[in-house]
Coordinates of C-alpha atoms and ligand atoms in Angstrom, one line a residue:
X848 CA 155.7 164.2 136.4
X849 CA 156.5 160.5 135.7
X850 CA 153.3 158.3 135.0
X851 CA 151.9 156.9 138.1
X852 CA 150.9 153.3 138.3
X853 CA 148.0 152.2 140.7
X854 CA 150.3 150.8 143.4
X855 CA 149.7 147.2 144.2
X856 CA 148.6 147.5 147.8
X857 CA 145.8 150.2 146.7
X858 CA 144.7 147.9 143.7
X859 CA 144.1 145.2 146.2
X860 CA 141.3 147.2 147.9
X861 CA 140.0 148.9 145.0
X862 CA 137.8 147.3 142.4
X863 CA 140.1 148.4 139.4
X864 CA 139.1 146.3 136.4
X865 CA 141.5 143.5 136.1
X866 CA 142.6 144.4 132.4
X867 CA 144.0 147.9 133.7
X868 CA 145.8 146.5 136.8
X869 CA 149.6 147.3 136.4
X870 CA 149.1 149.7 133.2
X871 CA 150.7 153.1 133.0
X872 CA 148.9 156.0 131.6
X873 CA 149.5 157.0 128.1
X874 CA 151.7 160.1 127.7
X875 CA 154.8 161.6 125.8
X876 CA 157.5 163.1 128.6
X877 CA 156.7 166.8 128.9
X878 CA 160.4 168.1 129.3
X879 CA 161.1 171.8 129.4
X880 CA 164.0 171.7 126.8
X881 CA 165.1 174.3 124.1
X882 CA 163.3 172.1 121.1
X883 CA 160.3 170.1 121.9
X884 CA 159.8 168.0 118.8
X885 CA 158.0 165.2 120.3
X886 CA 154.4 165.5 120.0
X887 CA 153.8 167.0 116.3
X888 CA 152.4 170.4 117.6
X889 CA 152.6 173.3 115.2
X890 CA 155.6 175.3 116.8
X891 CA 154.2 178.8 115.9
X892 CA 151.9 180.3 118.9
X893 CA 148.8 181.7 117.9
X894 CA 149.4 185.6 116.7
X895 CA 148.4 188.5 118.6
X896 CA 145.3 189.1 116.3
X897 CA 144.1 185.4 117.0
X898 CA 144.8 185.7 120.9
X899 CA 142.7 189.1 121.1
X900 CA 139.8 187.4 118.9
X901 CA 139.9 184.3 121.2
X902 CA 140.1 186.4 124.2
X903 CA 137.1 188.5 123.0
X904 CA 134.9 185.5 122.3
X905 CA 135.6 183.8 125.3
X906 CA 134.6 187.0 127.4
X907 CA 131.3 187.1 125.6
X908 CA 130.9 183.5 126.2
X909 CA 131.5 183.9 130.0
X910 CA 128.7 186.2 130.3
X911 CA 126.4 183.3 129.8
X912 CA 128.3 180.5 131.8
X913 CA 125.3 180.2 134.3
X914 CA 123.7 178.4 131.5
X915 CA 124.7 175.0 129.6
X916 CA 126.1 175.5 126.3
X917 CA 124.5 174.8 123.1
X918 CA 124.2 171.0 123.1
X919 CA 124.4 170.6 119.3
X920 CA 127.2 173.5 118.5
X921 CA 125.6 174.1 115.2
X922 CA 127.4 177.5 114.6
X923 CA 130.7 175.6 115.3
X924 CA 129.6 172.5 112.8
X925 CA 128.8 175.6 110.1
X926 CA 132.1 176.7 110.7
X927 CA 133.7 173.4 110.7
X928 CA 132.1 172.6 107.3
X929 CA 133.1 175.8 105.7
X930 CA 136.6 175.4 106.4
X931 CA 136.6 171.6 105.0
X932 CA 135.0 173.0 102.1
X933 CA 138.0 175.5 101.8
X934 CA 140.5 173.3 102.5
X935 CA 139.7 170.2 100.4
X936 CA 136.8 171.4 98.1
X937 CA 134.2 168.8 99.6
X938 CA 131.4 170.8 100.8
X939 CA 129.6 168.5 103.7
X940 CA 126.4 169.7 105.4
X941 CA 126.8 170.7 108.7
X942 CA 124.5 168.0 110.4
X943 CA 127.2 165.5 109.0
X944 CA 129.8 167.0 111.1
X945 CA 130.6 165.9 115.0
X946 CA 132.9 167.2 117.4
X947 CA 134.5 166.6 120.5
X948 CA 137.4 167.5 122.7
X949 CA 140.0 166.5 120.5
X950 CA 139.7 163.9 117.7
X951 CA 140.6 161.2 120.5
X952 CA 137.2 161.8 122.1
X953 CA 135.6 161.7 118.7
X954 CA 137.0 158.3 117.9
X955 CA 136.0 157.4 121.4
X956 CA 132.5 158.0 120.6
X957 CA 132.9 155.7 117.5
X958 CA 133.8 153.0 119.9
X959 CA 131.2 153.6 122.4
X960 CA 128.6 153.5 119.6
X961 CA 129.9 150.7 117.9
X962 CA 132.5 148.6 119.6
X963 CA 131.9 146.8 123.0
X964 CA 132.0 143.4 124.1
X965 CA 131.6 140.8 121.4
X966 CA 132.7 143.3 119.0
X967 CA 136.4 143.9 117.6
X968 CA 138.3 146.6 116.0
X969 CA 141.4 146.4 113.8
X970 CA 144.4 148.5 112.8
X971 CA 147.7 148.1 111.1
X972 CA 151.2 148.8 112.8
X973 CA 153.3 150.7 113.0
X974 CA 150.3 153.4 114.1
X975 CA 148.8 155.4 116.4
X976 CA 149.0 153.8 119.9
X977 CA 145.9 155.5 121.2
X978 CA 143.8 153.2 119.1
X979 CA 144.3 150.2 121.2
X980 CA 143.4 152.2 124.1
X981 CA 139.9 153.1 122.8
X982 CA 139.5 149.3 122.3
X983 CA 140.7 148.6 125.6
X984 CA 138.5 151.0 127.4
X985 CA 135.3 150.0 125.7
X986 CA 136.0 146.2 125.9
X987 CA 136.2 145.9 122.6
X988 CA 138.8 143.1 121.1
X989 CA 141.8 144.7 119.4
X990 CA 143.2 143.0 116.5
X991 CA 146.6 144.5 115.1
X992 CA 148.1 143.4 111.9
X993 CA 151.2 144.7 110.2
X994 CA 151.9 147.3 107.6
X995 CA 154.2 146.3 104.6
X996 CA 158.0 146.9 104.8
X997 CA 157.4 150.5 103.3
X998 CA 154.6 151.0 105.7
X999 CA 151.8 150.9 103.1
X1000 CA 149.1 148.7 103.4
X1001 CA 148.9 145.1 102.4
X1002 CA 145.5 145.3 100.7
X1003 CA 145.0 141.5 100.6
X1004 CA 146.0 141.0 104.2
X1005 CA 143.3 143.9 105.0
X1006 CA 140.6 142.0 103.1
X1007 CA 141.6 138.8 104.6
X1008 CA 141.5 140.3 108.2
X1009 CA 138.0 142.0 107.4
X1010 CA 136.8 138.3 106.4
X1011 CA 138.0 136.4 109.0
X1012 CA 137.6 138.7 112.0
X1013 CA 134.2 140.7 111.2
X1014 CA 135.5 143.8 112.9
X1015 CA 133.1 146.7 113.9
X1016 CA 135.6 149.1 113.3
X1017 CA 138.9 149.5 111.2
X1018 CA 141.2 152.4 111.7
X1019 CA 143.5 153.6 109.2
X1020 CA 145.4 157.1 109.9
X1021 CA 146.3 158.8 106.5
X1022 CA 149.0 160.2 107.0
X1023 CA 149.8 157.6 109.1
X1024 CA 151.4 158.2 112.6
X1025 CA 154.6 157.7 113.1
X1026 CA 155.3 156.9 109.7
X1027 CA 153.8 159.7 107.6
X1028 CA 152.5 157.8 105.1
X1029 CA 149.3 158.7 103.2
X1030 CA 147.1 156.1 101.5
X1031 CA 146.2 156.3 98.2
X1032 CA 142.6 156.9 97.6
X1033 CA 142.3 153.6 95.4
X1034 CA 143.5 151.6 98.4
X1035 CA 140.8 153.4 100.7
X1036 CA 138.2 152.7 97.8
X1037 CA 138.9 149.0 97.8
X1038 CA 139.1 148.9 101.5
X1039 CA 135.5 150.4 101.4
X1040 CA 134.4 147.9 99.1
X1041 CA 135.7 144.9 101.2
X1042 CA 134.4 146.5 104.4
X1043 CA 130.6 146.7 103.1
X1044 CA 129.5 143.4 104.6
X1045 CA 132.5 142.6 106.7
X1046 CA 131.1 143.7 109.9
X1047 CA 129.5 141.9 112.8
X1048 CA 126.3 140.1 112.2
X1049 CA 123.1 142.2 113.2
X1050 CA 120.1 140.5 113.4
X1051 CA 121.7 137.5 111.6
X1052 CA 122.8 139.8 108.8
X1053 CA 126.1 141.1 107.9
X1054 CA 126.6 145.0 108.9
X1055 CA 129.3 147.0 107.6
X1056 CA 132.9 147.8 109.4
X1057 CA 133.0 151.2 109.9
X1058 CA 136.3 152.8 108.3
X1059 CA 137.7 155.5 110.0
X1060 CA 140.2 157.4 108.2
X1061 CA 142.2 159.6 110.8
X1062 CA 143.4 162.5 108.8
X1063 CA 145.0 164.4 112.0
X1064 CA 147.9 165.5 109.7
X1065 CA 145.8 166.1 106.6
X1066 CA 146.5 169.6 106.1
X1067 CA 150.4 168.9 105.7
X1068 CA 149.9 166.4 102.8
X1069 CA 152.2 166.9 99.5
X1070 CA 150.8 168.3 96.5
X1071 CA 148.5 166.0 94.6
X1072 CA 147.8 163.8 97.7
X1073 CA 143.8 163.7 98.0
X1074 CA 141.8 163.6 101.1
X1075 CA 139.5 160.6 102.1
X1076 CA 136.7 163.5 102.3
X1077 CA 136.2 162.9 98.4
X1078 CA 134.9 159.3 99.0
X1079 CA 132.2 160.2 101.8
X1080 CA 129.2 160.7 99.2
X1081 CA 129.3 157.3 98.2
X1082 CA 130.2 155.4 101.4
X1083 CA 127.9 155.5 104.4
X1084 CA 130.3 153.4 106.3
X1085 CA 133.3 155.8 106.0
X1086 CA 134.2 158.4 108.6
X1087 CA 137.0 160.8 108.1
X1088 CA 138.1 162.5 111.3
X1089 CA 140.4 165.5 111.6
X1090 CA 141.7 167.9 114.1
X1091 CA 142.6 171.5 115.1
X1092 CA 145.6 170.3 117.0
X1093 CA 148.3 169.9 114.6
X1094 CA 148.1 172.0 111.5
X1095 CA 145.6 174.2 113.1
X1096 CA 148.1 175.0 115.9
X1097 CA 145.5 174.5 118.5
X1098 CA 146.6 171.4 120.3
X1099 CA 145.7 173.2 123.7
X1100 CA 141.8 173.9 122.7
X1101 CA 141.3 170.3 122.4
X1102 CA 138.9 170.4 119.4
X1103 CA 138.6 167.2 117.0
X1104 CA 135.7 166.4 114.6
X1105 CA 134.7 163.9 111.9
X1106 CA 132.3 164.0 109.2
X1107 CA 130.4 160.8 108.0
X1108 CA 126.9 159.7 107.1
X1109 CA 123.8 161.2 109.0
X1110 CA 123.2 157.4 110.7
X1111 CA 126.9 157.5 112.3
X1112 CA 126.3 161.0 113.5
X1113 CA 122.7 159.9 115.0
X1114 CA 124.8 156.8 116.6
X1115 CA 127.2 158.9 118.3
X1116 CA 125.0 161.4 119.8
X1117 CA 123.6 158.5 121.6
X1118 CA 126.7 158.0 123.6
X1119 CA 128.3 161.5 124.1
X1120 CA 128.3 163.1 127.6
X1121 CA 125.5 165.9 127.6
X1122 CA 127.1 169.3 126.8
X1123 CA 130.3 167.6 126.2
X1124 CA 131.7 170.8 124.2
X1125 CA 131.9 173.5 126.6
X1126 CA 130.7 177.0 126.0
X1127 CA 134.5 178.4 126.2
X1128 CA 135.7 175.8 123.8
X1129 CA 133.2 176.5 121.4
X1130 CA 133.8 180.2 121.5
X1131 CA 137.4 179.6 121.2
X1132 CA 137.1 177.1 118.4
X1133 CA 134.8 179.6 116.5
X1134 CA 137.4 182.8 116.8
X1135 CA 140.3 180.4 115.8
X1136 CA 138.6 179.2 112.7
X1137 CA 138.0 182.8 111.6
X1138 CA 141.6 183.0 111.0
X1139 CA 142.1 179.8 109.0
X1140 CA 143.8 182.0 106.5
X1141 CA 146.4 183.1 108.6
X1142 CA 147.5 179.4 108.6
X1143 CA 148.0 178.6 105.4
X1144 CA 151.1 180.3 105.2
X1145 CA 152.4 178.4 108.1
X1146 CA 151.6 175.1 107.0
X1147 CA 153.2 175.8 103.5
X1148 CA 156.7 176.6 105.4
X1149 CA 156.2 173.9 107.6
X1150 CA 155.9 171.4 104.5
X1151 CA 158.9 172.9 103.1
X1152 CA 160.7 172.5 106.3
X1153 CA 159.8 168.8 106.3
X1154 CA 161.0 168.1 102.8
X1155 CA 164.2 169.7 103.7
X1156 CA 164.8 167.8 106.6
X1157 CA 164.2 164.6 104.8
X1158 CA 166.7 165.4 102.3
X1159 CA 169.2 166.5 105.2
X1160 CA 168.7 163.1 107.0
X1161 CA 169.5 161.1 103.7
X1162 CA 172.7 163.3 103.3
X1163 CA 173.8 162.1 106.6
X1164 CA 173.6 158.6 105.7
X1165 CA 170.3 157.7 107.3
X1166 CA 167.1 156.4 105.9
X1167 CA 164.1 158.9 106.3
X1168 CA 160.5 158.1 105.2
X1169 CA 159.0 160.2 102.9
X1170 CA 156.1 162.2 104.9
X1171 CA 152.9 163.9 104.1
X1172 CA 152.7 164.9 107.7
X1173 CA 154.5 167.5 110.0
X1174 CA 157.1 164.9 111.3
X1175 CA 159.8 162.6 110.1
X1176 CA 160.6 158.6 111.0
X1177 CA 164.3 158.2 110.8
X1178 CA 167.0 155.7 111.4
X1179 CA 167.8 152.7 111.8
X1180 CA 170.0 153.0 114.7
X1181 CA 171.6 150.2 116.6
X1182 CA 170.3 151.8 120.2
X1183 CA 168.0 154.2 119.4
X1184 CA 167.1 154.9 123.0
X1185 CA 170.8 156.0 123.5
X1186 CA 170.4 158.7 120.5
X1187 CA 167.5 160.0 122.0
X1188 CA 168.8 160.4 125.4
X1189 CA 171.9 162.3 123.9
X1190 CA 169.6 164.6 122.0
X1191 CA 168.0 165.4 125.4
X1192 CA 171.3 166.2 126.7
X1193 CA 171.8 168.9 123.9
X1194 CA 168.5 170.4 124.7
X1195 CA 166.2 168.4 121.9
X1196 CA 163.3 166.2 122.5
X1197 CA 162.1 164.0 120.3
X1198 CA 160.1 160.7 120.3
X1199 CA 160.9 157.1 120.7
X1200 CA 158.2 155.4 118.7
X1201 CA 157.7 153.1 115.6
X1202 CA 159.6 150.1 114.7
X1203 CA 162.5 149.2 116.7
X1204 CA 165.5 151.3 115.7
X1205 CA 163.6 154.4 114.5
X1206 CA 163.0 157.5 115.8
X1207 CA 160.5 160.2 115.0
X1208 CA 161.0 164.1 115.1
X1209 CA 158.2 166.8 114.5
X1210 CA 158.9 169.6 112.4
X1211 CA 159.6 172.9 114.5
X1212 CA 160.6 176.3 113.6
X1213 CA 163.8 176.5 111.3
X1214 CA 165.9 177.4 114.5
X1215 CA 164.7 174.2 116.2
X1216 CA 165.1 172.3 113.0
X1217 CA 168.9 173.4 112.8
X1218 CA 169.3 172.8 116.5
X1219 CA 168.0 169.1 115.8
X1220 CA 170.3 168.8 112.8
X1221 CA 173.4 170.1 114.6
X1222 CA 172.7 167.7 117.7
X1223 CA 172.2 164.8 115.7
X1224 CA 175.4 165.2 113.8
X1225 CA 177.3 165.3 116.9
X1226 CA 175.6 162.4 118.5
X1227 CA 176.0 160.1 115.2
X1228 CA 179.6 161.2 114.4
Ligands
PLP2550 C1 148.0 163.7 117.2 C2 147.0 162.9 116.6 C3 145.5 162.8 116.7 C4 144.8 164.1 117.2 O1 144.5 163.9 118.5 P1 143.3 165.2 119.2 O2 142.8 164.6 120.1 O3 142.6 165.8 118.1 O4 144.5 166.3 119.9 C5 144.7 161.9 116.3 N1 145.3 160.9 115.5 C6 146.5 160.9 115.4 C7 147.0 159.8 114.5 C8 147.6 161.8 115.7 O5 148.9 161.6 115.7

């Protein structure tokens, strides 16, 4: 279905917020084609063992659905803490973990608690387009500056923007979407220092800017690329956000999470809706997490596939950005829309996103990647 705009006649009668009039809802096309490589999903469906465990757990949860779920989802927080420790070597107390229906909800919670009228939030483009919507939806002023030509951050520009704008929130995706670029920890450290007193004035004193490192794609990072989880101990204003939607292969589950200092978790608990994580979600997420090991093999092969694809695109004479994620930004094309359309005609769906002239392709199965490469060769020859 195509995105519906609120029609003019109805908008005349409904008290729709003026800043929403004429806008279209966010959403990439969901087309039924052979190779869907447009929203960075894991191409591998859960195994029979995982499906059976989820079904069992959900059946047990169903027996108690007359009751509200565990509001504080402690069992799930413990399991997420164990997963993070395994994945990154950083052990976090379960109380320092927060989850929501996708990391999108977790980040919206942060805006609800720390943004709002009179507050601002910053990011550096090209980056994830949803950040701007969290700001819009919470009436937080949105400030967007540019990344460097190689899609890294200009640290001086970051520092200057913090000084000038006094934002409540700074959002940085690492690895970044749609470029795949990971931030060196040295950069994050410098930004955390600059953010210590760069936030809005609270009772006449400068608060910190909350620095959100969105690690939705962290599991795909290349060997030697560290996670910002390592910096949490010394940074009370740092949030690291993760999700089960990408590497974990559970986009349909809707489970994202973050870890941060206790004061930040306490703040988001003020704004969350009561019982926001359903008993079914909690049960399914716990079951999926019990199978985390199975994923490791998949993630390793997707990373190899990605590195091969980067080489392949370069061999075709294109530019492809080094990626720490499960997608590759490539180009440039004089008419990227035409390339996108020609690929759809050949059964391959990718994404028109990023700077003018560039396109993004998600890493699929080897067969899907091969179909993409063959189609692209045809289109550009
Ligand atoms: C996909 C993605 C997310 C994940 O969103 P969920 O709500 O957890 O599915 C978060 N941040 C970025 C940059 C993404 O690309």
